[in-house]
Short mmCIF file of C-alpha atoms and ligand atoms in Angstrom, two decimals:
data_model
loop_
_atom_site.label_atom_id
_atom_site.label_comp_id
_atom_site.label_asym_id
_atom_site.label_seq_id
_atom_site.Cartn_x
_atom_site.Cartn_y
_atom_site.Cartn_z
CA UNK A 1 -55.69 9.70 -24.07
CA UNK A 2 -55.28 13.86 -24.20
CA UNK A 3 -57.37 16.45 -25.28
CA UNK A 4 -56.72 18.32 -27.94
CA UNK A 5 -54.56 21.12 -27.77
CA UNK A 6 -56.52 24.82 -27.59
CA UNK A 7 -56.84 26.38 -31.32
CA UNK A 8 -55.57 29.52 -30.26
CA UNK A 9 -51.88 28.14 -29.30
CA UNK A 10 -52.87 25.35 -32.46
CA UNK A 11 -51.85 28.76 -34.67
CA UNK A 12 -49.30 29.80 -32.78
CA UNK A 13 -45.73 29.79 -34.35
CA UNK A 14 -44.20 27.33 -32.13
CA UNK A 15 -47.26 25.29 -31.63
CA UNK A 16 -44.92 21.66 -31.81
CA UNK A 17 -43.77 22.87 -28.29
CA UNK A 18 -47.15 22.11 -26.89
CA UNK A 19 -48.51 19.48 -25.80
CA UNK A 20 -51.93 18.68 -23.44
CA UNK A 21 -51.12 16.91 -20.69
CA UNK A 22 -54.86 15.56 -19.37
CA UNK A 23 -58.23 15.27 -20.34
CA UNK A 24 -59.45 18.32 -18.97
CA UNK A 25 -60.53 21.19 -20.97
CA UNK A 26 -60.14 24.98 -20.69
CA UNK A 27 -62.27 26.92 -18.39
CA UNK A 28 -62.49 30.98 -19.71
CA UNK A 29 -64.64 31.46 -16.50
CA UNK A 30 -61.27 31.35 -15.05
CA UNK A 31 -59.55 34.94 -13.78
CA UNK A 32 -55.79 33.79 -15.32
CA UNK A 33 -54.40 31.86 -17.41
CA UNK A 34 -51.83 29.96 -14.67
CA UNK A 35 -47.97 29.30 -15.79
CA UNK A 36 -46.26 27.35 -13.38
CA UNK A 37 -41.97 27.27 -13.86
CA UNK A 38 -40.03 25.05 -12.21
CA UNK A 39 -36.91 25.10 -14.27
CA UNK A 40 -37.25 27.48 -17.19
CA UNK A 41 -36.57 30.09 -14.38
CA UNK A 42 -36.13 33.10 -17.27
CA UNK A 43 -39.22 35.84 -18.43
CA UNK A 44 -37.28 36.62 -21.86
CA UNK A 45 -37.76 33.88 -24.58
CA UNK A 46 -39.23 31.49 -22.42
CA UNK A 47 -41.58 29.45 -24.39
CA UNK A 48 -43.57 28.31 -21.77
CA UNK A 49 -44.09 32.02 -20.88
CA UNK A 50 -45.12 32.83 -24.19
CA UNK A 51 -47.63 29.54 -24.89
CA UNK A 52 -49.64 30.78 -21.16
CA UNK A 53 -49.83 34.54 -23.22
CA UNK A 54 -51.21 33.12 -26.73
CA UNK A 55 -53.48 31.56 -24.23
CA UNK A 56 -54.64 33.94 -22.59
CA UNK A 57 -55.19 36.71 -24.89
CA UNK A 58 -57.33 34.67 -26.79
CA UNK A 59 -59.57 34.32 -23.44
CA UNK A 60 -58.85 37.81 -22.50
CA UNK A 61 -57.31 36.90 -19.21
CA UNK A 62 -54.09 37.82 -17.93
CA UNK A 63 -50.89 35.45 -16.67
CA UNK A 64 -50.05 34.49 -13.56
CA UNK A 65 -46.29 32.99 -13.14
CA UNK A 66 -45.42 31.13 -10.42
CA UNK A 67 -42.15 29.82 -8.97
CA UNK A 68 -42.05 27.68 -5.34
CA UNK A 69 -39.13 26.84 -4.16
CA UNK A 70 -39.40 23.77 -2.02
CA UNK A 71 -36.83 22.52 0.66
CA UNK A 72 -37.19 18.92 0.36
CA UNK A 73 -35.71 17.70 -3.76
CA UNK A 74 -33.58 15.80 -3.81
CA UNK A 75 -29.69 17.61 -3.20
CA UNK A 76 -31.13 20.44 -1.94
CA UNK A 77 -28.14 22.57 -0.49
CA UNK A 78 -26.69 25.79 -0.34
CA UNK A 79 -25.18 25.50 -3.67
CA UNK A 80 -28.98 24.78 -5.35
CA UNK A 81 -30.86 26.83 -3.46
CA UNK A 82 -29.08 29.56 -3.94
CA UNK A 83 -28.99 29.38 -7.44
CA UNK A 84 -32.25 29.12 -7.68
CA UNK A 85 -33.65 31.71 -5.78
CA UNK A 86 -30.80 34.10 -7.24
CA UNK A 87 -32.66 33.14 -10.87
CA UNK A 88 -36.09 33.13 -9.29
CA UNK A 89 -35.42 36.65 -8.42
CA UNK A 90 -34.64 38.31 -11.65
CA UNK A 91 -37.48 35.89 -12.87
CA UNK A 92 -40.07 38.07 -11.25
CA UNK A 93 -37.87 41.71 -12.06
CA UNK A 94 -38.04 40.59 -15.93
CA UNK A 95 -41.70 39.47 -15.70
CA UNK A 96 -42.88 43.39 -14.26
CA UNK A 97 -40.71 44.41 -16.87
CA UNK A 98 -43.06 42.43 -19.66
CA UNK A 99 -45.91 43.01 -17.89
CA UNK A 100 -46.96 39.99 -16.61
CA UNK A 101 -47.50 39.45 -12.69
CA UNK A 102 -45.35 36.73 -11.04
CA UNK A 103 -45.84 35.41 -7.55
CA UNK A 104 -43.27 33.17 -5.48
CA UNK A 105 -43.23 30.78 -2.27
CA UNK A 106 -39.93 30.00 -0.62
CA UNK A 107 -41.42 26.73 1.77
CA UNK A 108 -39.29 27.27 5.11
CA UNK A 109 -40.68 25.89 8.52
CA UNK A 110 -42.47 29.09 9.44
CA UNK A 111 -44.21 29.59 5.45
CA UNK A 112 -45.22 25.89 4.52
CA UNK A 113 -48.17 25.84 1.32
CA UNK A 114 -49.67 22.88 1.08
CA UNK A 115 -51.30 21.70 -2.19
CA UNK A 116 -50.27 25.97 -3.29
CA UNK A 117 -50.06 24.91 -7.38
CA UNK A 118 -53.59 22.64 -6.46
CA UNK A 119 -54.92 25.92 -5.20
CA UNK A 120 -53.82 28.17 -7.78
CA UNK A 121 -55.22 26.05 -10.27
CA UNK A 122 -58.36 26.43 -9.27
CA UNK A 123 -59.15 29.79 -10.33
CA UNK A 124 -57.34 29.60 -13.60
CA UNK A 125 -58.37 28.69 -17.08
CA UNK A 126 -55.39 26.83 -17.28
CA UNK A 127 -52.31 25.91 -16.33
CA UNK A 128 -49.07 25.67 -17.81
CA UNK A 129 -45.90 23.46 -17.58
CA UNK A 130 -43.18 22.68 -18.64
CA UNK A 131 -41.95 19.36 -20.88
CA UNK A 132 -39.31 18.94 -19.12
CA UNK A 133 -37.66 15.11 -19.81
CA UNK A 134 -36.22 13.79 -16.48
CA UNK A 135 -35.63 14.82 -12.44
CA UNK A 136 -38.26 16.42 -10.17
CA UNK A 137 -40.25 18.88 -13.02
CA UNK A 138 -41.90 15.69 -15.31
CA UNK A 139 -42.64 13.60 -12.23
CA UNK A 140 -44.43 16.40 -10.23
CA UNK A 141 -46.23 17.67 -13.60
CA UNK A 142 -47.54 14.62 -14.45
CA UNK A 143 -48.92 14.08 -11.24
CA UNK A 144 -50.41 17.13 -10.79
CA UNK A 145 -52.01 16.44 -14.09
CA UNK A 146 -53.19 13.62 -12.90
CA UNK A 147 -54.83 14.66 -10.27
CA UNK A 148 -56.07 18.63 -11.15
CA UNK A 149 -59.10 18.88 -12.93
CA UNK A 150 -58.15 22.09 -14.90
CA UNK A 151 -56.34 22.01 -17.92
CA UNK A 152 -52.37 20.92 -18.46
CA UNK A 153 -50.22 21.92 -21.07
CA UNK A 154 -47.02 21.42 -20.99
CA UNK A 155 -44.67 23.39 -23.09
CA UNK A 156 -40.86 22.22 -24.24
CA UNK A 157 -38.65 25.15 -23.33
CA UNK A 158 -34.92 23.83 -22.81
CA UNK A 159 -34.81 23.21 -27.16
CA UNK A 160 -33.81 25.32 -29.80
CA UNK A 161 -36.05 22.90 -31.83
CA UNK A 162 -39.18 21.55 -30.41
CA UNK A 163 -38.30 17.29 -30.32
CA UNK A 164 -42.26 16.53 -31.48
CA UNK A 165 -41.22 18.13 -35.60
CA UNK A 166 -37.98 15.75 -35.54
CA UNK A 167 -40.47 12.50 -35.58
CA UNK A 168 -39.93 9.78 -33.15
CA UNK A 169 -37.68 7.33 -35.04
CA UNK A 170 -34.16 8.31 -34.42
CA UNK A 171 -31.74 5.84 -32.90
CA UNK A 172 -27.91 7.78 -33.09
CA UNK A 173 -26.49 10.95 -32.87
CA UNK A 174 -25.12 10.99 -36.31
CA UNK A 175 -28.84 10.40 -37.27
CA UNK A 176 -30.06 13.36 -34.96
CA UNK A 177 -27.82 15.77 -35.92
CA UNK A 178 -28.82 14.84 -39.84
CA UNK A 179 -32.58 15.96 -38.30
CA UNK A 180 -31.73 18.61 -36.34
CA UNK A 181 -29.10 21.03 -38.72
CA UNK A 182 -32.05 22.02 -42.03
CA UNK A 183 -34.74 22.85 -39.22
CA UNK A 184 -32.81 24.94 -36.88
CA UNK A 185 -33.03 28.16 -38.62
CA UNK A 186 -37.03 28.12 -38.93
CA UNK A 187 -36.30 28.05 -34.96
CA UNK A 188 -33.31 30.76 -34.32
CA UNK A 189 -36.22 33.95 -34.46
CA UNK A 190 -38.86 33.72 -32.24
CA UNK A 191 -41.86 37.34 -32.02
CA UNK A 192 -42.03 37.69 -28.11
CA UNK A 193 -45.88 37.65 -27.89
CA UNK A 194 -47.66 40.69 -26.07
CA UNK A 195 -49.94 40.80 -23.16
CA UNK A 196 -53.05 41.98 -24.39
CA UNK A 197 -54.39 42.74 -20.62
CA UNK A 198 -52.62 44.82 -17.29
CA UNK A 199 -50.89 42.18 -14.71
CA UNK A 200 -53.16 39.85 -12.47
CA UNK A 201 -53.48 42.05 -9.55
CA UNK A 202 -56.96 39.92 -8.07
CA UNK A 203 -57.05 37.90 -5.49
CA UNK A 204 -54.54 35.26 -4.44
CA UNK A 205 -54.42 32.11 -2.09
CA UNK A 206 -51.24 32.81 -0.42
CA UNK A 207 -48.77 35.88 0.85
CA UNK A 208 -46.31 35.46 -2.30
CA UNK A 209 -43.02 35.88 -1.10
CA UNK A 210 -41.54 39.48 -2.29
CA UNK A 211 -38.29 38.23 -4.09
CA UNK A 212 -38.13 40.59 -7.15
CA UNK A 213 -36.72 42.83 -4.16
CA UNK A 214 -34.42 41.00 -2.50
CA UNK A 215 -30.73 41.85 -2.24
CA UNK A 216 -28.41 38.97 -2.43
CA UNK A 217 -28.00 38.81 1.03
CA UNK A 218 -31.84 38.51 1.80
CA UNK A 219 -31.58 35.99 -0.57
CA UNK A 220 -28.69 34.33 1.57
CA UNK A 221 -30.72 34.55 4.27
CA UNK A 222 -33.25 32.06 3.07
CA UNK A 223 -30.72 29.57 2.05
CA UNK A 224 -29.16 30.33 6.13
CA UNK A 225 -32.76 29.20 7.25
CA UNK A 226 -33.92 26.64 5.10
CA UNK A 227 -34.06 22.91 6.43
CA UNK A 228 -31.39 21.98 3.58
CA UNK A 229 -27.68 20.72 3.43
CA UNK A 230 -25.74 23.68 4.49
CA UNK A 231 -22.41 21.57 3.95
CA UNK A 232 -22.10 22.01 -0.30
CA UNK A 233 -20.85 25.39 -0.13
CA UNK A 234 -21.38 28.12 -3.21
CA UNK A 235 -19.44 27.77 -6.04
CA UNK A 236 -17.54 31.81 -6.58
CA UNK A 237 -17.62 30.42 -10.19
CA UNK A 238 -21.36 30.76 -11.12
CA UNK A 239 -22.90 34.27 -9.45
CA UNK A 240 -26.12 33.73 -9.56
CA UNK A 241 -29.02 35.10 -11.01
CA UNK A 242 -29.40 37.09 -14.80
CA UNK A 243 -26.52 39.36 -14.51
CA UNK A 244 -24.66 35.30 -14.32
CA UNK A 245 -25.23 34.24 -17.41
CA UNK A 246 -25.20 37.56 -19.01
CA UNK A 247 -21.83 37.34 -17.74
CA UNK A 248 -20.80 34.25 -19.16
CA UNK A 249 -22.63 35.22 -22.30
CA UNK A 250 -20.13 38.44 -22.74
CA UNK A 251 -16.91 35.79 -22.03
CA UNK A 252 -18.11 33.03 -25.09
CA UNK A 253 -18.38 36.24 -27.16
CA UNK A 254 -14.94 37.53 -26.26
CA UNK A 255 -12.55 34.98 -24.87
CA UNK A 256 -14.54 30.96 -25.47
CA UNK A 257 -15.26 30.82 -29.13
CA UNK A 258 -12.45 32.60 -30.77
CA UNK A 259 -10.19 29.51 -29.43
CA UNK A 260 -13.15 27.22 -29.21
CA UNK A 261 -11.88 25.31 -31.87
CA UNK A 262 -8.46 24.45 -30.49
CA UNK A 263 -8.95 24.89 -26.57
CA UNK A 264 -12.43 23.00 -25.98
CA UNK A 265 -10.75 19.77 -25.46
CA UNK A 266 -7.78 21.06 -23.39
CA UNK A 267 -8.87 21.03 -19.55
CA UNK A 268 -5.92 23.13 -18.51
CA UNK A 269 -7.00 26.34 -20.53
CA UNK A 270 -10.20 27.84 -18.90
CA UNK A 271 -10.82 29.57 -22.63
CA UNK A 272 -12.36 26.29 -23.90
CA UNK A 273 -15.05 26.05 -22.50
CA UNK A 274 -18.20 28.34 -21.79
CA UNK A 275 -19.38 26.88 -18.71
CA UNK A 276 -22.50 28.06 -19.21
CA UNK A 277 -24.20 24.91 -18.37
CA UNK A 278 -25.63 25.85 -15.19
CA UNK A 279 -27.45 28.46 -16.74
CA UNK A 280 -29.01 26.21 -19.77
CA UNK A 281 -30.06 23.51 -16.59
CA UNK A 282 -32.13 26.19 -14.72
CA UNK A 283 -33.69 27.78 -17.65
CA UNK A 284 -31.62 31.45 -16.90
CA UNK A 285 -30.72 31.56 -20.76
CA UNK A 286 -31.53 29.68 -23.29
CA UNK A 287 -30.31 27.55 -26.42
CA UNK A 288 -31.69 30.71 -28.58
CA UNK A 289 -30.44 33.80 -26.87
CA UNK A 290 -26.69 31.84 -26.77
CA UNK A 291 -27.13 30.93 -30.38
CA UNK A 292 -28.19 34.83 -30.81
CA UNK A 293 -24.41 35.50 -29.47
CA UNK A 294 -22.60 32.80 -31.36
CA UNK A 295 -23.87 34.27 -34.39
CA UNK A 296 -22.77 37.98 -33.91
CA UNK A 297 -19.73 36.82 -32.16
CA UNK A 298 -16.23 38.03 -34.37
CA UNK A 299 -15.06 33.86 -34.52
CA UNK A 300 -13.45 31.55 -36.60
CA UNK A 301 -16.74 29.47 -38.51
CA UNK A 302 -15.24 26.09 -37.56
CA UNK A 303 -15.26 27.65 -33.76
CA UNK A 304 -18.58 28.02 -34.60
CA UNK A 305 -19.95 25.11 -35.62
CA UNK A 306 -18.57 23.04 -32.92
CA UNK A 307 -19.92 25.01 -30.60
CA UNK A 308 -23.08 24.72 -32.25
CA UNK A 309 -22.48 21.41 -32.85
CA UNK A 310 -22.83 20.70 -28.56
CA UNK A 311 -25.11 23.10 -27.92
CA UNK A 312 -27.14 21.48 -30.41
CA UNK A 313 -26.47 18.49 -31.21
CA UNK A 314 -25.33 17.30 -28.01
CA UNK A 315 -27.40 18.93 -25.46
CA UNK A 316 -30.92 18.42 -27.68
CA UNK A 317 -29.83 14.59 -28.51
CA UNK A 318 -29.86 13.84 -25.11
CA UNK A 319 -33.19 16.23 -24.50
CA UNK A 320 -34.84 14.08 -27.19
CA UNK A 321 -33.67 10.28 -25.83
CA UNK A 322 -35.05 11.51 -22.63
CA UNK A 323 -38.18 12.10 -23.60
CA UNK A 324 -38.98 8.17 -24.44
CA UNK A 325 -37.58 6.57 -21.80
CA UNK A 326 -40.20 6.12 -18.78
CA UNK A 327 -37.55 6.98 -16.18
CA UNK A 328 -33.82 8.62 -18.11
CA UNK A 329 -32.46 8.05 -14.38
CA UNK A 330 -32.64 4.66 -14.41
CA UNK A 331 -29.60 1.98 -14.73
CA UNK A 332 -31.46 -0.05 -16.84
CA UNK A 333 -31.42 3.07 -19.34
CA UNK A 334 -27.73 2.02 -20.44
CA UNK A 335 -27.62 -0.36 -23.83
CA UNK A 336 -27.78 -4.01 -23.80
CA UNK A 337 -25.21 -4.75 -24.57
CA UNK A 338 -22.80 -2.56 -21.71
CA UNK A 339 -25.25 -3.79 -19.02
CA UNK A 340 -24.49 -7.67 -20.32
CA UNK A 341 -20.96 -7.11 -20.37
CA UNK A 342 -20.25 -5.14 -17.07
CA UNK A 343 -22.90 -7.56 -15.02
CA UNK A 344 -21.01 -10.13 -16.56
CA UNK A 345 -17.31 -8.86 -15.09
CA UNK A 346 -19.36 -8.32 -11.38
CA UNK A 347 -17.29 -10.48 -9.90
CA UNK A 348 -13.54 -9.79 -11.73
CA UNK A 349 -11.46 -9.23 -8.82
CA UNK A 350 -11.75 -5.23 -8.33
CA UNK A 351 -8.00 -3.75 -6.97
CA UNK A 352 -9.31 0.15 -7.55
CA UNK A 353 -12.83 0.05 -5.28
CA UNK A 354 -12.94 3.42 -3.02
CA UNK A 355 -15.38 3.92 -0.81
CA UNK A 356 -18.08 6.24 -0.94
CA UNK A 357 -16.62 9.50 1.57
CA UNK A 358 -13.19 8.60 -0.67
CA UNK A 359 -14.94 9.45 -3.74
CA UNK A 360 -17.66 12.22 -2.41
CA UNK A 361 -14.54 14.17 -1.72
CA UNK A 362 -12.12 13.78 -4.19
CA UNK A 363 -9.54 11.66 -1.52
CA UNK A 364 -8.76 8.69 -3.89
CA UNK A 365 -5.61 6.62 -4.77
CA UNK A 366 -5.74 8.18 -8.80
CA UNK A 367 -5.12 12.01 -8.49
CA UNK A 368 -6.69 12.69 -12.09
CA UNK A 369 -10.08 11.12 -11.04
CA UNK A 370 -9.54 13.46 -7.95
CA UNK A 371 -8.59 16.60 -9.98
CA UNK A 372 -12.14 15.82 -11.70
CA UNK A 373 -13.85 15.29 -8.81
CA UNK A 374 -12.44 18.48 -7.15
CA UNK A 375 -13.76 20.47 -9.93
CA UNK A 376 -17.57 18.59 -9.12
CA UNK A 377 -16.78 19.61 -4.93
CA UNK A 378 -15.88 22.99 -5.51
CA UNK A 379 -16.62 24.29 -8.83
CA UNK A 380 -20.18 22.50 -8.86
CA UNK A 381 -19.11 22.01 -12.48
CA UNK A 382 -16.31 19.99 -14.80
CA UNK A 383 -15.05 20.41 -17.47
CA UNK A 384 -15.83 18.19 -20.36
CA UNK A 385 -12.83 17.05 -21.68
CA UNK A 386 -12.21 15.14 -17.89
CA UNK A 387 -15.22 14.18 -17.23
CA UNK A 388 -15.82 10.50 -19.47
CA UNK A 389 -12.62 10.05 -17.66
CA UNK A 390 -14.51 10.66 -14.58
CA UNK A 391 -17.34 8.50 -15.61
CA UNK A 392 -15.94 5.33 -16.46
CA UNK A 393 -13.20 5.39 -13.61
CA UNK A 394 -16.79 5.07 -11.57
CA UNK A 395 -17.22 1.49 -13.13
CA UNK A 396 -13.83 0.78 -11.42
CA UNK A 397 -14.20 2.00 -7.98
CA UNK A 398 -17.14 0.44 -7.35
CA UNK A 399 -18.17 -2.83 -6.36
CA UNK A 400 -20.57 -3.29 -9.09
CA UNK A 401 -21.88 -1.81 -12.54
CA UNK A 402 -25.62 -0.73 -10.84
CA UNK A 403 -23.99 0.70 -7.72
CA UNK A 404 -21.23 2.80 -9.94
CA UNK A 405 -24.06 4.01 -11.77
CA UNK A 406 -26.05 5.11 -8.61
CA UNK A 407 -22.93 6.60 -7.61
CA UNK A 408 -22.36 8.59 -10.22
CA UNK A 409 -25.55 9.75 -10.97
CA UNK A 410 -25.23 10.98 -7.01
CA UNK A 411 -21.92 12.60 -7.04
CA UNK A 412 -23.01 13.96 -10.30
CA UNK A 413 -26.36 14.84 -8.80
CA UNK A 414 -25.91 16.26 -5.46
CA UNK A 415 -22.49 18.03 -6.65
CA UNK A 416 -22.73 19.82 -10.35
CA UNK A 417 -25.20 22.93 -10.88
CA UNK A 418 -25.76 21.32 -14.19
CA UNK A 419 -26.83 17.64 -12.68
CA UNK A 420 -30.29 16.14 -12.84
CA UNK A 421 -30.55 17.14 -16.44
CA UNK A 422 -31.30 14.65 -19.39
CA UNK A 423 -27.58 15.75 -20.32
CA UNK A 424 -26.49 14.19 -16.81
CA UNK A 425 -28.05 10.68 -17.20
CA UNK A 426 -27.57 10.34 -21.15
CA UNK A 427 -23.55 11.29 -21.09
CA UNK A 428 -23.50 8.74 -17.98
CA UNK A 429 -24.87 6.21 -19.74
CA UNK A 430 -22.47 6.75 -23.04
CA UNK A 431 -19.60 6.23 -20.98
CA UNK A 432 -21.26 3.19 -19.70
CA UNK A 433 -21.48 2.15 -23.02
CA UNK A 434 -22.63 4.64 -25.91
CA UNK A 435 -21.03 3.52 -29.25
CA UNK A 436 -20.16 -0.05 -30.03
CA UNK A 437 -19.10 -2.88 -27.68
CA UNK A 438 -15.39 -3.50 -28.03
CA UNK A 439 -13.38 -6.48 -27.66
CA UNK A 440 -14.27 -8.43 -24.73
CA UNK A 441 -11.22 -8.85 -22.42
CA UNK A 442 -10.29 -6.08 -19.48
CA UNK A 443 -11.14 -6.82 -16.44
CA UNK A 444 -14.29 -4.86 -14.90
CA UNK A 445 -14.77 -3.35 -18.12
CA UNK A 446 -14.95 -6.56 -20.60
CA UNK A 447 -16.33 -4.91 -23.70
CA UNK A 448 -16.66 -1.40 -22.77
CA UNK A 449 -14.39 0.61 -24.52
CA UNK A 450 -11.82 2.48 -21.33
CA UNK A 451 -10.30 5.42 -21.77
CA UNK A 452 -6.77 6.76 -20.22
CA UNK A 453 -6.23 10.55 -19.20
CA UNK A 454 -3.75 10.84 -21.44
CA UNK A 455 -5.46 14.12 -23.01
CA UNK A 456 -4.40 16.16 -19.91
CA UNK A 457 -1.72 14.66 -18.00
CA UNK A 458 -0.04 14.45 -21.76
CA UNK A 459 0.00 18.01 -23.00
CA UNK A 460 2.90 20.02 -22.12
CA UNK A 461 2.33 21.09 -18.16
CA UNK A 462 -0.42 18.94 -17.68
CA UNK A 463 0.64 16.74 -15.17
CA UNK A 464 1.62 19.56 -13.08
CA UNK A 465 -1.85 20.93 -13.86
CA UNK A 466 -3.33 17.79 -12.72
CA UNK A 467 -1.41 17.71 -9.52
CA UNK A 468 -2.28 21.25 -8.58
CA UNK A 469 -6.18 20.00 -9.08
CA UNK A 470 -6.13 17.58 -7.21
CA UNK A 471 -4.94 19.28 -4.27
CA UNK A 472 -7.43 21.97 -4.33
CA UNK A 473 -9.24 21.72 -0.81
CA UNK A 474 -12.53 22.63 -0.37
CA UNK A 475 -14.26 25.04 2.19
CA UNK A 476 -16.34 22.10 3.87
CA UNK A 477 -16.12 18.62 4.51
CA UNK A 478 -19.54 17.27 3.32
CA UNK A 479 -22.21 15.46 5.77
CA UNK A 480 -22.14 12.40 4.48
CA UNK A 481 -25.54 10.10 3.56
CA UNK A 482 -26.44 7.16 1.90
CA UNK A 483 -25.84 6.32 -1.62
CA UNK A 484 -29.82 7.09 -2.89
CA UNK A 485 -31.42 3.41 -4.59
CA UNK A 486 -33.07 4.25 -7.59
CA UNK A 487 -35.22 5.64 -8.88
CA UNK A 488 -35.31 8.10 -6.33
CA UNK A 489 -38.02 10.23 -7.12
CA UNK A 490 -41.19 8.18 -6.95
CA UNK A 491 -43.29 9.61 -3.85
CA UNK A 492 -40.78 11.73 -2.23
CA UNK A 493 -42.82 15.00 -3.04
CA UNK A 494 -46.18 16.64 -3.96
CA UNK A 495 -46.81 19.92 -4.73
C1 LIG B 501 -20.24 11.09 -17.59
C2 LIG B 501 -20.70 12.82 -18.09
C3 LIG B 501 -21.65 13.46 -17.36
C4 LIG B 501 -22.29 14.61 -17.78
N1 LIG B 501 -22.86 15.88 -17.17
C5 LIG B 501 -23.64 16.21 -17.19
C6 LIG B 501 -24.53 17.41 -16.79
O1 LIG B 501 -24.44 16.86 -15.95
N2 LIG B 501 -25.16 18.38 -17.03
C7 LIG B 501 -24.92 18.57 -18.70
O2 LIG B 501 -25.13 19.80 -18.89
N3 LIG B 501 -23.74 18.14 -19.46
C8 LIG B 501 -23.51 17.54 -18.38
N4 LIG B 501 -22.43 16.32 -19.70
C9 LIG B 501 -21.31 16.85 -21.00
C10 LIG B 501 -20.88 18.01 -20.69
O3 LIG B 501 -19.60 18.06 -20.06
C11 LIG B 501 -21.44 19.52 -20.49
O4 LIG B 501 -22.54 19.68 -20.89
C12 LIG B 501 -20.13 20.35 -20.35
O5 LIG B 501 -19.08 19.86 -19.87
C13 LIG B 501 -20.71 22.02 -20.61
O6 LIG B 501 -19.44 22.70 -19.63
P1 LIG B 501 -19.63 24.26 -20.72
O7 LIG B 501 -20.89 25.04 -20.83
O8 LIG B 501 -18.20 24.94 -20.27
O9 LIG B 501 -20.00 23.27 -22.54
P2 LIG B 501 -19.37 24.54 -23.56
O10 LIG B 501 -18.58 23.42 -24.32
O11 LIG B 501 -19.25 25.40 -23.32
O12 LIG B 501 -20.78 23.35 -24.60
C14 LIG B 501 -21.78 24.60 -25.05
C15 LIG B 501 -22.96 24.10 -24.39
O13 LIG B 501 -22.62 22.66 -25.12
C16 LIG B 501 -23.89 21.32 -24.17
N5 LIG B 501 -22.64 20.70 -24.31
C17 LIG B 501 -21.47 20.28 -24.19
N6 LIG B 501 -20.60 18.92 -24.40
C18 LIG B 501 -21.76 18.50 -24.42
C19 LIG B 501 -22.44 17.08 -24.15
N7 LIG B 501 -21.51 15.87 -24.00
N8 LIG B 501 -23.09 16.47 -24.16
C20 LIG B 501 -24.58 17.04 -24.09
N9 LIG B 501 -24.24 18.10 -23.90
C21 LIG B 501 -22.90 18.73 -24.01
C22 LIG B 501 -23.53 21.57 -23.26
O14 LIG B 501 -25.19 22.77 -22.63
C23 LIG B 501 -22.80 23.27 -22.82
O15 LIG B 501 -23.58 24.60 -22.24
C24 LIG B 501 -22.18 15.42 -19.21
C25 LIG B 501 -20.67 14.56 -19.39
C26 LIG B 501 -20.10 13.45 -19.31
C27 LIG B 501 -19.09 12.83 -19.73
#
């Protein structure tokens, strides 16, 4: 049981995004309404911030936005840390432009702030967090809500359509699309709320890092001195911060949408992919802003429809699915028939087994798989059309289906900037057995339909493209580490 949401929020136009995470009441005597951002790192078109403003205006209080970055989140690396810090810097800049105070903490050996969210919360009237269905954000928000004495309200910022308006009974992508499509139009435009009080300037329980004034070189210094994995290099394909996201939106409008319908399935054509997924994962841009770009673009209607189907049907379906699962990252989320058939075939002879190190570095005996993996390794992203082949081949490269699941999640989560997302686990589960079972037979896969590399290899120039892609060389060799056991989050960190 949880508290009802406060009246001011219940009357807000985006109220279905909000749910209460505990039984505590709002305390109007607080100094501010705290808005703790974990992953939705943008100041505008951010329903978590807007919900906080809605309640704060009703209470006559300011909003205090907080973002913290620790060193011990799973897979912390130069690649992820720099991307997150760039987003956080721009969050602070744009909060100021919106008339909001934003405080930040970058955890490091000479500046530790144990229990900072609890201390910030103790001066608040209520705390807003994100309603994220996977990975660290979900676990931390739930744990925090169960231990604080402040009201904690979770807000969905990731989806265009709040999952709560869709009901709880959708069981397939087709049914999801049918329910989702007719209501999309209701959520394409949102009124931006304006804070009614001046930005918070009162006492704080810590000295905030001023990321807003950081240059890229300052950010590099934070990264350099952090106790994180320094062997995973940055990705030149994804410039940090809002400028990076805005450049991708411009590219979407000018280069991608006009040919999206035809080029989308062709990994050899860069214009077939928006490469927006890392910015979406870290909330630097939201689906509403992307859809506004799609609507403004001069592009064929079928290209716009196809793109909207990927962004709104497929992405939001995986969010919808994940929120109903107790642990979307776990092997047992794979459909029952797929687990049964894969486990029945676990003793099959496995001539394609590879070591974790060979897989990590894209040095297996499978040239196409290496080409896929090197996109993860070097770019921190992989083309959509390669990912299904990549996921399915891991089943044959590992000794049993549980190890296959753990390996796929590990490679995706450690290397890809868009990893650790509802789309990660939903798509890996789909590659291990989405849809209907096939005829039982093939060794190792049983009834799980397999996928060849033909859609890339047999295109004109495809074989040459794969050969070159498989030979790309990463700037560094990765530090090896044991395969994480699942669920790999529990007990890892508090805030
Ligand atoms: C095995 C496997 C693992 C995957 N892991 C991830 C992951 O970790 N993170 C992730 O965001 N996506 C993942 N996907 C989905 C998809 O491949 C990526 O979202 C897409 O390639 C991102 O590139 P893009 O932004 O250029 O996509 P575009 O083609 O430009 O599509 C626009 C947006 O639509 C959404 N989208 C497109 N395809 C899918 C899809 N199949 N499922 C869900 N959303 C989709 C993404 O948000 C994407 O940014 C995975 C797919 C497979 C088969």
